[in-house]
Short mmCIF file of C-alpha atoms in Angstrom, two decimals:
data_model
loop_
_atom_site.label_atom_id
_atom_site.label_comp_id
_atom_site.label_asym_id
_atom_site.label_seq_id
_atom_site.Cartn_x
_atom_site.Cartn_y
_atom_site.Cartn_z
CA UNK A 1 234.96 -35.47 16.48
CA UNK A 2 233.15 -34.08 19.28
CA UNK A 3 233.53 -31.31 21.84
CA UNK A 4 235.50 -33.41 24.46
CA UNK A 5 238.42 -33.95 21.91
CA UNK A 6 239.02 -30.29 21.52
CA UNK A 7 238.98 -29.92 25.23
CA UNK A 8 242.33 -31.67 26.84
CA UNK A 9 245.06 -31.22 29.18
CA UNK A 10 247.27 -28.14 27.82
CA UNK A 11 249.97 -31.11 27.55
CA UNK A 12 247.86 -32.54 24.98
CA UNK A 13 248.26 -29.13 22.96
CA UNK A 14 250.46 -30.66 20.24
CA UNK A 15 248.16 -33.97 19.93
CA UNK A 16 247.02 -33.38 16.19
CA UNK A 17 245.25 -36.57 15.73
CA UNK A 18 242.28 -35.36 17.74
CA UNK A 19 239.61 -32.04 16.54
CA UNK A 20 236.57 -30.40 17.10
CA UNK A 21 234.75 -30.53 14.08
CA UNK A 22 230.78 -28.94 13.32
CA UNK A 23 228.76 -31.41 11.40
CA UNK A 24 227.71 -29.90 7.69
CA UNK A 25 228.65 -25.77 8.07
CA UNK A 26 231.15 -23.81 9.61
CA UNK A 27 228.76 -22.91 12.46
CA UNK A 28 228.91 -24.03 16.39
CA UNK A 29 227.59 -23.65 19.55
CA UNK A 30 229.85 -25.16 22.65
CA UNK A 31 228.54 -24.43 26.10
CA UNK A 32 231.54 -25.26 28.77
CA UNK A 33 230.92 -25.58 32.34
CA UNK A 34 233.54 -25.50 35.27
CA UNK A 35 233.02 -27.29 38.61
CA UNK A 36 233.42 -24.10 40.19
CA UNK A 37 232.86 -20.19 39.55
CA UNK A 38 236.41 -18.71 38.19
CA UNK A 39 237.37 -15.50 36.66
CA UNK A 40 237.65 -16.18 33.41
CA UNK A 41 241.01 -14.36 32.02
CA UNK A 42 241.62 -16.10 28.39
CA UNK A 43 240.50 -18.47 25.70
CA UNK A 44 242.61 -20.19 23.63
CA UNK A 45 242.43 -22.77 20.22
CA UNK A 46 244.53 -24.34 18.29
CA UNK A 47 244.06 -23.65 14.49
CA UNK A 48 243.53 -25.94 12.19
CA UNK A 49 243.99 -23.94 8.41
CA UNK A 50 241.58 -22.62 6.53
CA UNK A 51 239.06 -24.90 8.85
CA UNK A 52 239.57 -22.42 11.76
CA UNK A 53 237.55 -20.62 13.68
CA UNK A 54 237.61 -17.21 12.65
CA UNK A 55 234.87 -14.85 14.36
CA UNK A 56 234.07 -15.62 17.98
CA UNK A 57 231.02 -14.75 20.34
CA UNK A 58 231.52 -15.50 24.09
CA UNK A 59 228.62 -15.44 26.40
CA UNK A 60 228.62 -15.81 29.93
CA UNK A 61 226.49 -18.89 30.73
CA UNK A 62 223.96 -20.83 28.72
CA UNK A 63 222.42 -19.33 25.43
CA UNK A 64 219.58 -20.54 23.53
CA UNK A 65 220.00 -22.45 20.34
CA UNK A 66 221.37 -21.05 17.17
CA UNK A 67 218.48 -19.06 16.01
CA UNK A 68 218.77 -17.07 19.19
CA UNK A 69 222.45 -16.66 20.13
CA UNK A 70 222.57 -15.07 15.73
CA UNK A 71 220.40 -11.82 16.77
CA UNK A 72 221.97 -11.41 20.60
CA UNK A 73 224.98 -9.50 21.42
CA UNK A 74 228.01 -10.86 22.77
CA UNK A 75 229.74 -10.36 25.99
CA UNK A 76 232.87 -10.49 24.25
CA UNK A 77 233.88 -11.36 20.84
CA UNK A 78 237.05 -11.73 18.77
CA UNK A 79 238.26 -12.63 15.36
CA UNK A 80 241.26 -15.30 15.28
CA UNK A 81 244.23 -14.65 12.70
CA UNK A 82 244.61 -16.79 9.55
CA UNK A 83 246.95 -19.13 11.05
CA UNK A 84 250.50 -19.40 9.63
CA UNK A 85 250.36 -23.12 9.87
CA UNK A 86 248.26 -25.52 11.53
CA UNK A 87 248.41 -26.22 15.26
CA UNK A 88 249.36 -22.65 15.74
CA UNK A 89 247.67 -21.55 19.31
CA UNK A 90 245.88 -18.00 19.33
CA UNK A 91 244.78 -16.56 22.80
CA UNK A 92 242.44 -14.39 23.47
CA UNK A 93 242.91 -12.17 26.52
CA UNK A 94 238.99 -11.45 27.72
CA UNK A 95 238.87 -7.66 29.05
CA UNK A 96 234.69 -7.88 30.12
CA UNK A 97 234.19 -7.81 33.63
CA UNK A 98 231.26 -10.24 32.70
CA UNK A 99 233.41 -12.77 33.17
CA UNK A 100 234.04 -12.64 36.66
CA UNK A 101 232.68 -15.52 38.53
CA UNK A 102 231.78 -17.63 35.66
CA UNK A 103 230.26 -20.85 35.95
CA UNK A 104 230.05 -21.88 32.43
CA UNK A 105 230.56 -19.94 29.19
CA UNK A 106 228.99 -20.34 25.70
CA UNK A 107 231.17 -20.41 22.97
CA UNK A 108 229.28 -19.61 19.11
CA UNK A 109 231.92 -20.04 16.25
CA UNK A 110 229.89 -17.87 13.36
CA UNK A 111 232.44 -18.22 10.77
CA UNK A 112 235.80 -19.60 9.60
CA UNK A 113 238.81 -18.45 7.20
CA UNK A 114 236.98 -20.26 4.55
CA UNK A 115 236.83 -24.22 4.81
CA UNK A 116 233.31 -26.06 4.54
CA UNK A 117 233.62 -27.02 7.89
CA UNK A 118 235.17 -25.49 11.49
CA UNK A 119 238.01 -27.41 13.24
CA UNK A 120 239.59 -26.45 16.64
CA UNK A 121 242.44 -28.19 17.09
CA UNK A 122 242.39 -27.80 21.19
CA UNK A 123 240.51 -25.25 23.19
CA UNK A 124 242.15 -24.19 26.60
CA UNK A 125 240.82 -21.66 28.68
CA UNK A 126 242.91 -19.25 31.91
CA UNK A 127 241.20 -18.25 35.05
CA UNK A 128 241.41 -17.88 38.67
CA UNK A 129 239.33 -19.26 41.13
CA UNK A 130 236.91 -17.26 42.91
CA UNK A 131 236.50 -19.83 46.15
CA UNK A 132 233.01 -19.26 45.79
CA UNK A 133 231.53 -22.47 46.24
CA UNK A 134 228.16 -23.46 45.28
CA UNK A 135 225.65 -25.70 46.57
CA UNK A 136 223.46 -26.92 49.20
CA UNK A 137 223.97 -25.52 52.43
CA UNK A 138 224.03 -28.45 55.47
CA UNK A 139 224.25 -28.40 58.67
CA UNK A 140 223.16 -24.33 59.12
CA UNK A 141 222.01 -22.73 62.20
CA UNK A 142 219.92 -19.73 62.36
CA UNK A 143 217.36 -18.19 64.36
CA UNK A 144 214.11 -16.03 63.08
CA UNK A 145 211.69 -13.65 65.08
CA UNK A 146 208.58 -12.61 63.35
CA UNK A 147 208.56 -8.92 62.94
CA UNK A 148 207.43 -6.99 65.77
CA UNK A 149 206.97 -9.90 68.59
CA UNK A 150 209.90 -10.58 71.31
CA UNK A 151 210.10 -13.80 72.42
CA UNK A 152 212.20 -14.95 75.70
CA UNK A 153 211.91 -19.15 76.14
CA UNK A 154 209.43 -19.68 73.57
CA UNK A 155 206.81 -17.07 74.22
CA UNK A 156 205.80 -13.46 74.10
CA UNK A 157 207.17 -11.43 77.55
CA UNK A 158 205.22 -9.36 79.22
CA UNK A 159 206.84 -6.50 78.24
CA UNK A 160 205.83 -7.21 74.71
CA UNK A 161 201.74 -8.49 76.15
CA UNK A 162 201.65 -4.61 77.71
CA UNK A 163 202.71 -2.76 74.19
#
């Protein structure tokens, strides 16, 4: 079950019959991007027993691969409860200013409450939007001088011929 599963419409929350789950360890590495810059306020996942994530590393933006994102330090991190029973949600309130204007985030699960793999029931995540909008710019008037010359209808005045 791939990343796309684990990220669904908050109405989906309860849907147990789809997971996130890493391949052959208890290890993964989820980069998320938005459509727009937001301030990120919360993460949130849906546990899934002993299969759930249990330490968290948030990065702001894209990380390298796993042999990288091991040795660097975090942005934020947290460490999810051993869930009372599966599906129960745990939210993480993010308190890094890092997070502010966020186009994507990178998610790296190191560990889990002991199953041989790492399940995330649903992963949600709370922000506002910044109205910051990215992109390229069209249709943009400006005007330049090069520094030091006057120019009045296309060329140098006299005033600036005499200096």
């Amino acid at each position: 079950h791939g990343v796309e599963a684990a990220l669904r419409p908050r109405c989906e929350l309860g849907d147990a019959s789809q997971w996130l789950e890493t391949d052959d360890d208890e290890q993964a590495l989820l980069h998320v991007p938005f459509k727009e810059a937001i301030n990120l306020k919360s993460v949130s996942m849906a546990s899934f027993g002993d299969a759930t994530p249990r330490v968290v590393k948030l990065f702001t933006g894209q990380v390298g691969g796993f042999d990288e994102v091991e040795d660097m330090e975090a942005d934020e991190e947290f460490e999810m409860p051993v869930p009372d029973q599966p599906g129960d949600t745990f939210e993480h309130e993010i308190r890094s200013d890092k997070f502010r204007q966020a186009r994507s985030v990178t998610l790296f699960i190191e560990n889990n409450h002991g199953g041989e793999t790492t399940k995330v029931g649903w992963l949600g995540f709370k922000g506002e939007r910044t109205l910051i909008k990215f992109g390229i710019v069209e249709n943009a008037e400006y005007e330049t001088r090069p520094e030091g010359q006057l120019f009045e209808g296309g060329h140098v005045s006299d005033r600036q011929k005499m200096i």
